[in-house]
Coordinates of C-alpha atoms in Angstrom, one line a residue:
Chain A
M1 CA 0.0 0.0 0.0
R2 CA 2.7 2.4 1.0
S3 CA 4.6 1.6 -2.2
K4 CA 1.4 2.4 -4.2
I5 CA 1.1 5.8 -2.4
A6 CA 4.8 6.5 -3.1
V7 CA 4.3 5.7 -6.8
L8 CA 1.2 7.9 -7.0
A9 CA 3.0 10.7 -5.2
F10 CA 5.9 10.4 -7.6
A11 CA 3.5 10.4 -10.6
A12 CA 1.8 13.5 -9.2
A13 CA 5.1 15.2 -8.7
L14 CA 6.1 14.4 -12.4
A15 CA 2.7 15.7 -13.6
A16 CA 3.2 18.9 -11.6
G17 CA 6.6 19.4 -13.1
A18 CA 5.1 19.0 -16.6
A19 CA 2.4 21.5 -15.8
A20 CA 4.9 24.0 -14.4
G21 CA 6.5 24.0 -17.9
Q22 CA 3.3 25.4 -19.4
T23 CA 3.0 29.1 -19.6
S24 CA 0.5 31.8 -20.0
G25 CA 0.7 34.4 -22.9
P26 CA -0.2 34.2 -26.6
F27 CA -0.1 30.8 -28.2
Y28 CA 1.3 30.0 -31.6
N29 CA -1.7 30.1 -33.9
V30 CA -0.9 28.3 -37.1
D31 CA -3.9 29.9 -38.8
K32 CA -2.3 33.3 -38.4
E33 CA 1.0 32.6 -39.9
V34 CA 2.7 35.4 -41.9
R35 CA 5.9 35.8 -43.8
V36 CA 7.6 39.1 -43.5
E37 CA 10.9 40.5 -45.0
A38 CA 12.2 43.3 -42.8
A39 CA 15.2 45.3 -41.5
V40 CA 16.1 45.1 -37.8
R41 CA 15.8 48.5 -36.1
E42 CA 16.4 47.5 -32.4
V43 CA 17.4 44.4 -30.4
L44 CA 16.0 44.0 -26.9
L45 CA 15.8 41.5 -24.1
E46 CA 12.2 41.5 -22.7
P47 CA 10.3 39.3 -20.2
R48 CA 7.5 37.8 -22.3
Y49 CA 6.0 34.8 -20.4
K50 CA 5.6 33.9 -16.8
G51 CA 8.2 31.3 -15.6
T52 CA 10.6 31.7 -18.6
A53 CA 13.8 33.6 -19.2
P54 CA 13.5 36.9 -21.0
F55 CA 13.2 36.6 -24.8
L56 CA 15.3 38.2 -27.5
V57 CA 12.8 40.6 -29.2
L58 CA 13.6 42.3 -32.6
R59 CA 11.9 45.6 -33.4
V60 CA 11.7 45.4 -37.2
E61 CA 10.4 47.5 -40.1
E62 CA 8.9 45.6 -43.1
S63 CA 10.6 46.3 -46.4
G64 CA 8.4 48.3 -48.7
S65 CA 5.5 49.0 -46.4
G66 CA 7.6 50.3 -43.5
K67 CA 5.1 48.6 -41.1
A68 CA 6.6 48.0 -37.6
Y69 CA 6.5 44.6 -35.8
N70 CA 8.0 43.1 -32.6
V71 CA 9.4 39.8 -33.4
E72 CA 9.7 37.3 -30.5
I73 CA 12.7 35.0 -31.2
A74 CA 13.8 32.8 -28.3
P75 CA 15.1 33.1 -24.7
S76 CA 18.5 31.6 -25.4
W77 CA 19.3 33.7 -28.4
F78 CA 20.6 36.8 -26.6
F79 CA 23.9 35.0 -26.0
G80 CA 23.6 32.4 -28.7
Q81 CA 23.6 34.7 -31.7
D82 CA 24.7 38.2 -32.5
V83 CA 21.8 40.1 -34.3
H84 CA 22.6 43.7 -35.3
G85 CA 20.4 46.7 -36.1
G86 CA 20.3 47.2 -39.9
E87 CA 20.5 43.5 -40.7
K88 CA 17.9 42.2 -43.2
V89 CA 15.8 39.3 -41.9
R90 CA 13.0 37.1 -43.2
I91 CA 10.5 35.9 -40.6
V92 CA 7.9 33.2 -40.8
G93 CA 5.7 33.2 -37.7
S94 CA 2.3 33.6 -36.0
L95 CA 0.9 37.2 -36.0
V96 CA -0.6 38.4 -32.7
E97 CA -2.5 41.7 -32.9
A98 CA -3.9 43.8 -30.1
P99 CA -5.7 47.1 -30.5
G100 CA -3.4 50.1 -30.0
A101 CA -0.2 48.0 -29.8
T102 CA 2.6 47.2 -32.2
P103 CA 1.7 43.8 -33.8
T104 CA 3.9 40.9 -32.6
I105 CA 5.1 37.9 -34.6
I106 CA 6.0 34.7 -32.7
A107 CA 8.8 33.6 -35.0
R108 CA 8.9 30.0 -36.2
E109 CA 11.6 30.5 -38.8
L110 CA 14.3 33.2 -39.1
R111 CA 16.5 33.8 -42.1
L112 CA 19.6 35.8 -41.1
R113 CA 22.9 36.4 -43.0
G114 CA 21.9 33.7 -45.6
E115 CA 21.3 31.1 -42.9
T116 CA 17.8 29.7 -41.9
F117 CA 17.1 29.0 -38.2
Q118 CA 14.2 26.8 -37.3
L119 CA 13.0 28.2 -34.0
R120 CA 9.9 26.2 -33.7
D121 CA 8.3 23.4 -35.6
K122 CA 5.2 23.9 -37.8
R123 CA 2.8 23.5 -34.9
G124 CA 4.7 26.0 -32.7
F125 CA 6.7 23.7 -30.5
P126 CA 10.0 25.4 -29.4
N127 CA 13.1 24.2 -31.1
W128 CA 15.8 26.4 -29.6
Q129 CA 18.9 25.4 -27.8
G130 CA 21.1 27.2 -25.4
G131 CA 23.7 29.8 -24.7
P132 CA 27.5 29.6 -24.9
Q133 CA 27.8 26.6 -22.5
R134 CA 25.5 24.4 -24.7
K135 CA 27.9 24.6 -27.6
R136 CA 30.3 22.3 -25.9
G137 CA 32.0 19.3 -27.4
I138 CA 35.1 18.4 -29.2
R139 CA 35.8 20.8 -32.1
R140 CA 37.6 18.7 -34.7
F141 CA 39.5 21.1 -36.9
G142 CA 38.0 24.4 -37.9
G143 CA 34.8 26.0 -36.9
F144 CA 32.2 23.9 -38.8
Chain B
M1 CA 32.0 -5.8 -30.8
M2 CA 31.1 -2.2 -31.5
R3 CA 27.5 -2.9 -32.3
K4 CA 27.2 -4.9 -29.1
K5 CA 28.5 -1.9 -27.1
M6 CA 26.1 0.5 -28.9
R7 CA 23.2 -1.9 -28.1
R8 CA 24.1 -1.6 -24.4
I9 CA 24.5 2.1 -24.3
V10 CA 21.5 3.3 -26.4
P11 CA 18.8 2.1 -24.0
F12 CA 20.7 3.6 -21.1
L13 CA 20.9 7.0 -22.8
A14 CA 17.2 6.8 -23.8
L15 CA 16.3 6.1 -20.2
A16 CA 18.4 9.1 -19.1
A17 CA 16.3 11.4 -21.3
L18 CA 13.0 10.5 -19.7
P19 CA 13.1 13.2 -17.0
A20 CA 13.3 15.8 -19.7
W21 CA 9.5 16.1 -19.6
G22 CA 8.7 19.7 -20.6
G23 CA 12.2 20.2 -22.2
T24 CA 13.8 19.2 -25.4
V25 CA 15.7 16.0 -26.2
Y26 CA 18.5 16.0 -28.8
M27 CA 19.8 12.8 -30.3
T28 CA 22.8 12.7 -32.6
F29 CA 24.6 10.0 -34.4
N30 CA 27.9 10.6 -36.3
Q31 CA 30.0 8.2 -38.3
H32 CA 33.6 9.2 -38.8
A33 CA 36.2 7.7 -41.1
T34 CA 39.9 8.7 -40.9
R35 CA 43.1 7.5 -42.5
N36 CA 45.2 9.0 -39.8
L37 CA 43.8 8.8 -36.2
F38 CA 47.0 9.8 -34.4
Q39 CA 48.0 12.5 -36.9
T40 CA 51.6 11.4 -37.5
R41 CA 53.6 10.1 -40.4
D42 CA 52.7 6.5 -39.4
A43 CA 49.1 6.7 -40.4
V44 CA 46.6 4.5 -38.6
A45 CA 43.1 4.3 -40.1
D46 CA 40.0 4.0 -38.1
R47 CA 36.2 4.3 -38.1
I48 CA 34.3 5.9 -35.2
S49 CA 30.6 5.7 -34.4
A50 CA 29.5 8.4 -31.9
F51 CA 26.0 8.5 -30.4
S52 CA 24.9 11.2 -28.1
L53 CA 21.7 12.2 -26.2
A54 CA 21.2 15.6 -24.6
I55 CA 18.4 17.2 -22.7
D56 CA 17.6 20.8 -22.2
Q57 CA 15.1 21.8 -19.5
D58 CA 14.2 25.3 -18.5
F59 CA 13.1 26.4 -15.1
S60 CA 12.3 30.1 -15.5
A61 CA 15.7 31.9 -16.1
L62 CA 17.6 28.8 -15.1
S63 CA 18.3 26.0 -17.5
L64 CA 19.6 22.5 -17.0
V65 CA 21.6 20.9 -19.7
A66 CA 22.8 17.3 -19.6
K67 CA 24.5 15.2 -22.3
A68 CA 25.8 11.7 -22.6
E69 CA 27.9 10.4 -25.4
Y70 CA 29.4 7.1 -26.4
S71 CA 32.1 6.8 -29.0
A72 CA 33.2 3.5 -30.4
F73 CA 36.5 3.1 -32.3
Q74 CA 36.4 0.2 -34.5
E75 CA 40.2 -0.5 -34.7
T76 CA 41.8 1.2 -31.7
S77 CA 39.1 0.1 -29.3
G78 CA 41.0 1.5 -26.3
L79 CA 40.0 5.0 -27.4
S80 CA 36.3 4.1 -27.2
S81 CA 34.9 6.3 -24.5
F82 CA 31.8 7.3 -22.5
A83 CA 31.3 11.0 -21.7
A84 CA 28.8 12.7 -19.5
D85 CA 28.2 16.4 -19.1
I86 CA 25.8 18.3 -16.9
G87 CA 25.4 22.0 -16.5
L88 CA 23.2 24.9 -15.3
D89 CA 22.7 28.2 -17.2
Y90 CA 21.4 31.4 -15.7
L91 CA 20.5 34.5 -17.6
V92 CA 20.3 37.8 -15.7
P93 CA 19.0 40.8 -17.7
S94 CA 20.6 44.1 -17.0
G95 CA 18.3 46.6 -18.6
R96 CA 16.8 45.9 -22.0
K97 CA 19.9 45.8 -24.0
S98 CA 22.4 44.0 -21.7
A99 CA 22.5 40.8 -19.8
F100 CA 24.8 38.6 -17.7
Y101 CA 25.1 34.9 -18.3
F102 CA 26.4 32.4 -15.8
A103 CA 27.0 28.8 -16.3
A104 CA 28.4 26.0 -14.1
G105 CA 29.0 22.5 -15.1
G106 CA 30.7 19.1 -14.5
A107 CA 32.0 16.6 -17.1
G108 CA 33.5 13.2 -17.1
Q109 CA 35.2 11.2 -19.8
F110 CA 36.1 7.6 -19.4
Y111 CA 38.4 5.5 -21.6
Q112 CA 39.4 1.9 -21.3
Q113 CA 42.5 -0.2 -21.7
I114 CA 45.8 1.7 -22.3
Y115 CA 44.1 5.0 -22.9
G116 CA 42.6 4.9 -19.4
S117 CA 45.2 7.6 -18.6
F118 CA 43.0 10.1 -20.5
S119 CA 40.0 9.5 -18.3
S120 CA 39.1 12.7 -16.5
L121 CA 36.6 14.4 -14.3
G122 CA 36.2 18.2 -14.5
A123 CA 34.3 21.2 -13.5
N124 CA 33.8 24.5 -15.3
L125 CA 32.5 28.0 -14.6
L126 CA 31.5 30.7 -17.0
G127 CA 30.5 34.3 -16.6
A128 CA 29.6 36.6 -19.5
F129 CA 28.3 40.0 -20.2
K130 CA 26.8 41.3 -23.4
T131 CA 25.6 44.7 -24.2
Y132 CA 24.4 46.6 -27.3
L133 CA 26.6 49.8 -27.4
A134 CA 24.4 50.8 -30.4
P135 CA 21.8 48.8 -32.3
S136 CA 24.6 47.8 -34.8
S137 CA 27.5 47.3 -32.3
I138 CA 28.0 44.6 -29.6
L139 CA 30.4 44.4 -26.7
K140 CA 31.1 41.1 -25.0
L141 CA 33.1 40.2 -22.0
Q142 CA 33.6 36.6 -20.9
W143 CA 35.5 34.6 -18.3
Q144 CA 35.8 30.9 -18.2
G145 CA 37.5 28.7 -15.6
Q146 CA 38.1 25.0 -15.8
Y147 CA 39.5 22.4 -13.5
A148 CA 40.2 18.8 -14.4
V149 CA 41.7 15.7 -12.8
Y150 CA 43.0 12.8 -14.9
R151 CA 43.6 9.2 -14.1
D152 CA 47.2 9.9 -14.9
S153 CA 47.7 12.9 -12.6
L154 CA 50.4 14.4 -14.9
F155 CA 47.7 16.1 -16.9
D156 CA 45.7 17.6 -14.0
F157 CA 45.2 21.3 -14.6
L158 CA 43.4 24.5 -13.6
S159 CA 42.8 27.1 -16.4
H160 CA 41.1 30.3 -17.2
R161 CA 40.4 32.5 -20.1
T162 CA 39.2 36.1 -20.2
S163 CA 38.1 37.6 -23.5
L164 CA 36.8 40.9 -24.8
S165 CA 35.1 41.4 -28.2
I166 CA 33.5 44.3 -30.0
D167 CA 31.8 44.3 -33.4
K168 CA 30.1 46.6 -35.7
Y169 CA 27.6 45.9 -38.5
F170 CA 27.5 48.3 -41.5
P171 CA 24.5 48.8 -44.0
S172 CA 26.7 47.3 -46.8
Q173 CA 26.1 43.9 -45.0
T174 CA 29.7 44.1 -43.7
T175 CA 30.6 43.0 -40.1
L176 CA 33.9 43.9 -38.5
K177 CA 34.9 42.2 -35.2
A178 CA 37.9 42.4 -33.0
D179 CA 38.7 40.0 -30.2
A180 CA 41.4 39.9 -27.5
E181 CA 41.9 37.0 -25.1
W182 CA 44.2 36.2 -22.2
G183 CA 44.4 32.6 -21.0
Y184 CA 46.5 30.8 -18.5
K185 CA 46.7 27.0 -17.9
Y186 CA 48.4 25.6 -14.8
F187 CA 49.4 22.0 -14.8
L188 CA 49.4 21.0 -11.1
H189 CA 52.1 18.3 -11.2
P190 CA 53.3 17.5 -14.7
F191 CA 56.7 16.1 -14.0
L192 CA 57.9 12.5 -13.3
P193 CA 60.4 12.2 -10.4
E194 CA 64.0 11.8 -11.6
L195 CA 64.6 8.9 -9.3
M196 CA 62.8 6.7 -11.8
L197 CA 65.7 7.1 -14.2
E198 CA 68.8 5.0 -14.4
P199 CA 71.7 7.4 -13.5
A200 CA 73.5 6.7 -16.8
A201 CA 70.6 7.7 -18.8
S202 CA 69.6 10.8 -17.1
T203 CA 71.3 13.2 -19.5
S204 CA 68.9 12.8 -22.3
M205 CA 65.3 11.9 -22.4
A206 CA 65.6 11.3 -26.1
A207 CA 68.4 8.7 -25.6
L208 CA 66.0 7.0 -23.2
T209 CA 63.0 7.1 -25.4
G210 CA 64.9 6.2 -28.6
G211 CA 62.8 4.5 -31.2
G212 CA 60.9 2.5 -28.7
G213 CA 59.3 5.2 -26.8
M214 CA 58.1 5.5 -23.2
G215 CA 56.6 2.3 -21.9
G216 CA 54.3 0.0 -23.8
P217 CA 50.7 -1.0 -24.0
G218 CA 50.9 -3.5 -21.1
Q219 CA 52.3 -0.9 -18.6
S220 CA 49.6 0.2 -16.2
V221 CA 49.5 3.8 -15.4
A222 CA 47.3 3.1 -12.4
D223 CA 50.1 0.9 -11.1
S224 CA 52.7 3.5 -11.5
G225 CA 50.6 6.2 -9.9
G226 CA 51.0 8.7 -12.7
S227 CA 53.9 7.7 -14.9
G228 CA 53.1 9.4 -18.2
A229 CA 53.6 6.0 -19.8
G230 CA 51.2 3.4 -20.8
W231 CA 50.0 4.8 -24.1
G232 CA 53.4 4.6 -25.9
G233 CA 56.1 7.1 -26.8
Q234 CA 57.7 8.3 -30.0
R235 CA 56.8 6.0 -32.9
Y236 CA 54.9 3.6 -30.7
Q237 CA 52.1 2.3 -32.9
G238 CA 48.8 3.4 -31.5
G239 CA 49.5 6.5 -29.4
E240 CA 52.6 8.3 -30.6
G241 CA 54.9 11.0 -29.6
F242 CA 54.1 11.8 -26.0
I243 CA 57.1 12.3 -23.8
P244 CA 56.9 13.7 -20.2
R245 CA 59.7 15.6 -18.4
Y246 CA 61.5 14.5 -15.3
S247 CA 62.1 16.8 -12.4
N248 CA 62.6 16.6 -8.7
S249 CA 61.6 20.2 -8.1
G250 CA 58.0 19.2 -7.7
G251 CA 55.1 21.6 -8.0
G252 CA 53.3 22.8 -11.0
V253 CA 54.0 24.8 -14.1
G254 CA 51.9 27.2 -16.1
I255 CA 51.6 28.4 -19.7
G256 CA 49.9 31.7 -20.5
H257 CA 48.9 33.3 -23.8
L258 CA 47.6 36.5 -25.2
S259 CA 45.8 36.5 -28.5
V260 CA 44.1 39.0 -30.8
S261 CA 41.9 38.3 -33.7
L262 CA 40.2 40.2 -36.4
L263 CA 37.3 39.1 -38.5
A264 CA 35.6 40.7 -41.5
A265 CA 32.3 39.2 -42.9
Q266 CA 30.4 40.2 -45.9
G267 CA 26.9 39.1 -47.0
I268 CA 26.1 39.0 -50.7
G269 CA 22.3 39.1 -51.1
D270 CA 20.6 36.5 -49.0
V271 CA 22.4 33.5 -50.3
I272 CA 26.2 34.0 -50.0
G273 CA 28.2 34.7 -46.9
L274 CA 32.0 35.4 -47.0
S275 CA 34.3 35.8 -44.1
A276 CA 38.0 36.2 -43.4
S277 CA 39.7 36.1 -40.1
A278 CA 43.2 36.4 -38.7
V279 CA 44.5 35.3 -35.2
R280 CA 47.8 36.1 -33.6
Q281 CA 48.7 34.3 -30.4
W282 CA 51.7 34.9 -28.1
I283 CA 52.9 32.8 -25.2
V284 CA 53.5 35.4 -22.5
A285 CA 54.3 33.2 -19.5
G286 CA 55.9 29.8 -19.1
E287 CA 56.0 27.0 -21.7
N288 CA 54.6 23.5 -22.3
P289 CA 55.6 21.2 -19.4
F290 CA 55.9 18.1 -21.6
L291 CA 58.7 17.4 -24.1
S292 CA 56.1 16.6 -26.8
V293 CA 52.5 17.4 -27.7
E294 CA 50.3 15.2 -29.8
E295 CA 46.8 15.6 -31.3
F296 CA 44.5 12.7 -32.0
Y297 CA 41.4 12.9 -34.2
F298 CA 38.2 13.1 -32.2
V299 CA 40.0 12.6 -28.9
Q300 CA 40.8 15.5 -26.5
N301 CA 44.5 14.7 -26.0
P302 CA 45.4 16.5 -22.7
S303 CA 49.0 17.3 -23.9
A304 CA 47.8 19.6 -26.7
D305 CA 45.1 22.3 -26.8
S306 CA 44.7 26.0 -27.6
F307 CA 47.0 26.9 -24.7
S308 CA 50.0 25.0 -26.1
W309 CA 51.0 27.1 -29.1
E310 CA 51.9 30.6 -30.4
G311 CA 51.8 31.8 -33.9
D312 CA 49.3 32.8 -36.6
Q313 CA 46.2 31.5 -38.2
L314 CA 44.4 32.7 -41.3
T315 CA 40.9 31.5 -42.2
G316 CA 38.6 32.1 -45.2
R317 CA 35.1 30.8 -45.4
I318 CA 32.2 30.7 -47.9
S319 CA 28.6 29.8 -46.9
L320 CA 25.9 29.2 -49.5
N321 CA 22.3 28.9 -48.7
I322 CA 20.9 26.6 -51.4
P323 CA 17.1 26.1 -51.8
W324 CA 15.3 23.4 -49.9
D325 CA 17.0 24.3 -46.6
V326 CA 20.4 23.0 -47.8
T327 CA 23.5 24.8 -46.6
L328 CA 27.0 24.4 -48.0
K329 CA 30.0 25.7 -46.1
T330 CA 33.6 25.6 -47.3
G331 CA 36.7 26.9 -45.7
Y332 CA 40.5 27.1 -45.8
T333 CA 42.7 27.7 -42.8
Y334 CA 46.5 28.2 -42.8
A335 CA 48.1 27.9 -39.4
D336 CA 51.8 28.5 -38.4
R337 CA 52.3 27.4 -34.9
T338 CA 55.3 27.0 -32.6
F339 CA 55.1 24.9 -29.3
P340 CA 57.4 26.5 -26.7
G341 CA 59.1 24.0 -24.6
V342 CA 58.6 21.1 -27.1
E343 CA 61.7 19.8 -28.8
S344 CA 61.8 18.5 -32.4
M345 CA 63.4 15.0 -32.6
S346 CA 64.6 12.8 -35.4
L347 CA 62.7 9.6 -36.1
D348 CA 65.3 7.8 -34.0
G349 CA 64.5 10.1 -31.0
V350 CA 67.6 12.3 -31.3
P351 CA 67.0 15.9 -30.4
L352 CA 67.3 18.3 -33.3
G353 CA 68.0 21.4 -31.3
L354 CA 64.8 23.1 -32.6
V355 CA 61.6 24.0 -30.9
R356 CA 58.7 22.2 -32.6
S357 CA 57.0 24.3 -35.3
D358 CA 54.2 23.2 -37.5
R359 CA 52.6 24.6 -40.7
R360 CA 49.2 23.4 -41.5
H361 CA 46.8 23.7 -44.5
L362 CA 43.3 22.7 -43.8
L363 CA 40.4 22.4 -46.3
E364 CA 36.9 21.8 -45.0
A365 CA 33.5 21.4 -46.5
R366 CA 30.1 20.6 -45.0
L367 CA 26.8 20.0 -46.7
Q368 CA 23.7 20.1 -44.4
K369 CA 20.0 19.6 -45.1
D370 CA 17.5 20.6 -42.4
F371 CA 14.2 19.0 -42.1
R372 CA 11.5 19.9 -39.6
R373 CA 13.1 18.2 -36.6
L374 CA 16.1 16.5 -38.2
S375 CA 19.3 17.8 -39.7
V376 CA 21.4 15.5 -41.9
F377 CA 25.0 16.4 -42.8
V378 CA 28.1 15.1 -44.5
A379 CA 31.5 16.8 -44.0
Y380 CA 35.0 16.4 -45.4
S381 CA 38.4 17.7 -44.2
Y382 CA 41.9 17.5 -45.7
I383 CA 45.0 18.4 -43.8
D384 CA 48.5 18.8 -45.0
N385 CA 50.9 19.3 -42.0
T386 CA 54.6 20.0 -42.1
S387 CA 56.7 20.1 -39.0
T388 CA 60.3 20.6 -37.8
D389 CA 59.7 17.2 -36.1
P390 CA 59.5 14.6 -38.9
L391 CA 57.1 12.4 -37.0
F392 CA 54.5 15.1 -37.5
V393 CA 54.8 15.5 -41.2
W394 CA 51.6 14.1 -42.6
K395 CA 48.6 14.5 -44.9
S396 CA 45.2 12.9 -44.5
H397 CA 41.5 12.9 -45.3
F398 CA 38.7 12.8 -42.8
I399 CA 35.0 12.1 -43.6
T400 CA 32.0 12.5 -41.3
G401 CA 28.3 11.9 -41.8
G402 CA 25.5 12.1 -39.4
F403 CA 22.2 13.4 -38.1
E404 CA 20.7 15.4 -35.3
W405 CA 17.2 14.8 -34.2
N406 CA 15.4 16.9 -31.7
L407 CA 12.0 16.6 -30.2
P408 CA 10.1 18.4 -27.4
A409 CA 9.5 16.0 -24.5
G410 CA 6.7 18.1 -23.1
R411 CA 3.4 19.7 -24.1
R412 CA 4.5 23.2 -24.3
K413 CA 3.1 25.2 -27.2
G414 CA 2.9 28.8 -28.0
G415 CA 5.0 31.4 -26.2
A416 CA 7.5 29.1 -24.7

């Protein structure tokens, strides 16, 4: 009996841990996916969701129309990548609009300096990985 | 033999990933083929299968990262190893344009047979600060400390690196970056006591090592309590060229460097990326504690690393973003390196009166295709190495292919 209780308590703790990983805030809506080509105007680190690290957010201006967007990238990217103001980017992501506020794009794919980064899968599941420490391992010869 | 080992280790690694509920699990498999595992003129071919499993779990601003890897060498089975790595990351914003990053971790690597001397346990700390001086200019400061103990205590060390970098992006799609680094590595007890030598032979290590080298495969390092032997010596087949020093002074010895590097990168449209970089490194304190250094393919040989040389390195790279999420990267590196404290020797082990100096031409190419959760790649490298030590005059090809698969282990969707 005691062992059953222990198993149940362990399962409950696991479930609680999983629930703690869920967050509030806008969800990735695949029906509102947009593709935008833009220039980066500002790079910021902003708290976006309860219980997560601050996100790298790009303030961008769409090429042609000049429309402004906030693009939500990933929490780990502030140290993982160097994004500069003036750089051209292409974003695929879910558009979140609120009255009176700059529209936000939750980025799923980012093309930067000729390289495409998959930040989420097509259903919006995060795909990012870490800061400097997470790039460990044996470097064979050069930097590839 | 190798398949049997892989069958044993894969379920263990899969089980280790289960706690990553709510995080991300990364699985990689790489297959390597080399014609010159020990990177000397006496080429030894091998094939290596490496399987790794990593988890990444966020708890607010704190992240837990854990990785386990098993590498199986088909021919030189003593180099097969199991490695485990665990770390915590912490991101602390400082305003909206700056942040501190702290990381702490521990790592272990375990070899078997004669290469058991390379088995190690270590800890590392990292602190970094990044700030946007302007939207197009980034300043970074980083400090990294590392401590490692080896089964053969000759290699035990404490090291640190401090670096500063600044970059600037221009509207012409040009990025300029300058880096400076100061590093110091302190080997805690790298010398063998002289009383182990026969008196008549104490004048020259080279005379002792001769063509036969230090020790042989049957000599147990554990038995000798840190002998520096056990994995061969100059021209010993299967672990070549390592020769320790003898001293009764005891204590440790350090080697420190200062390096500067410059990088220029140019984007051409959205498809082509070009970059050129130059590194100059000076040894500003001490020298290598060992009479020789050696590099193995895929294995972190504790006698050689980025602390052990001074000289120049020039690199050019081209990156092509081909349709269908295919990336092609190619590069060429020229390196001119001198290893202070390391003596060049003839193939018979006679000192040549020259500090070892190598010139290396490296060609690299990597083709990668990214799918939704899977990346597949094939890579090729060619090295032409010349040296004042004839043992290290060699050319060889290296081929690697593999995949990385990542999957979310939780139910998170949307914002994070």
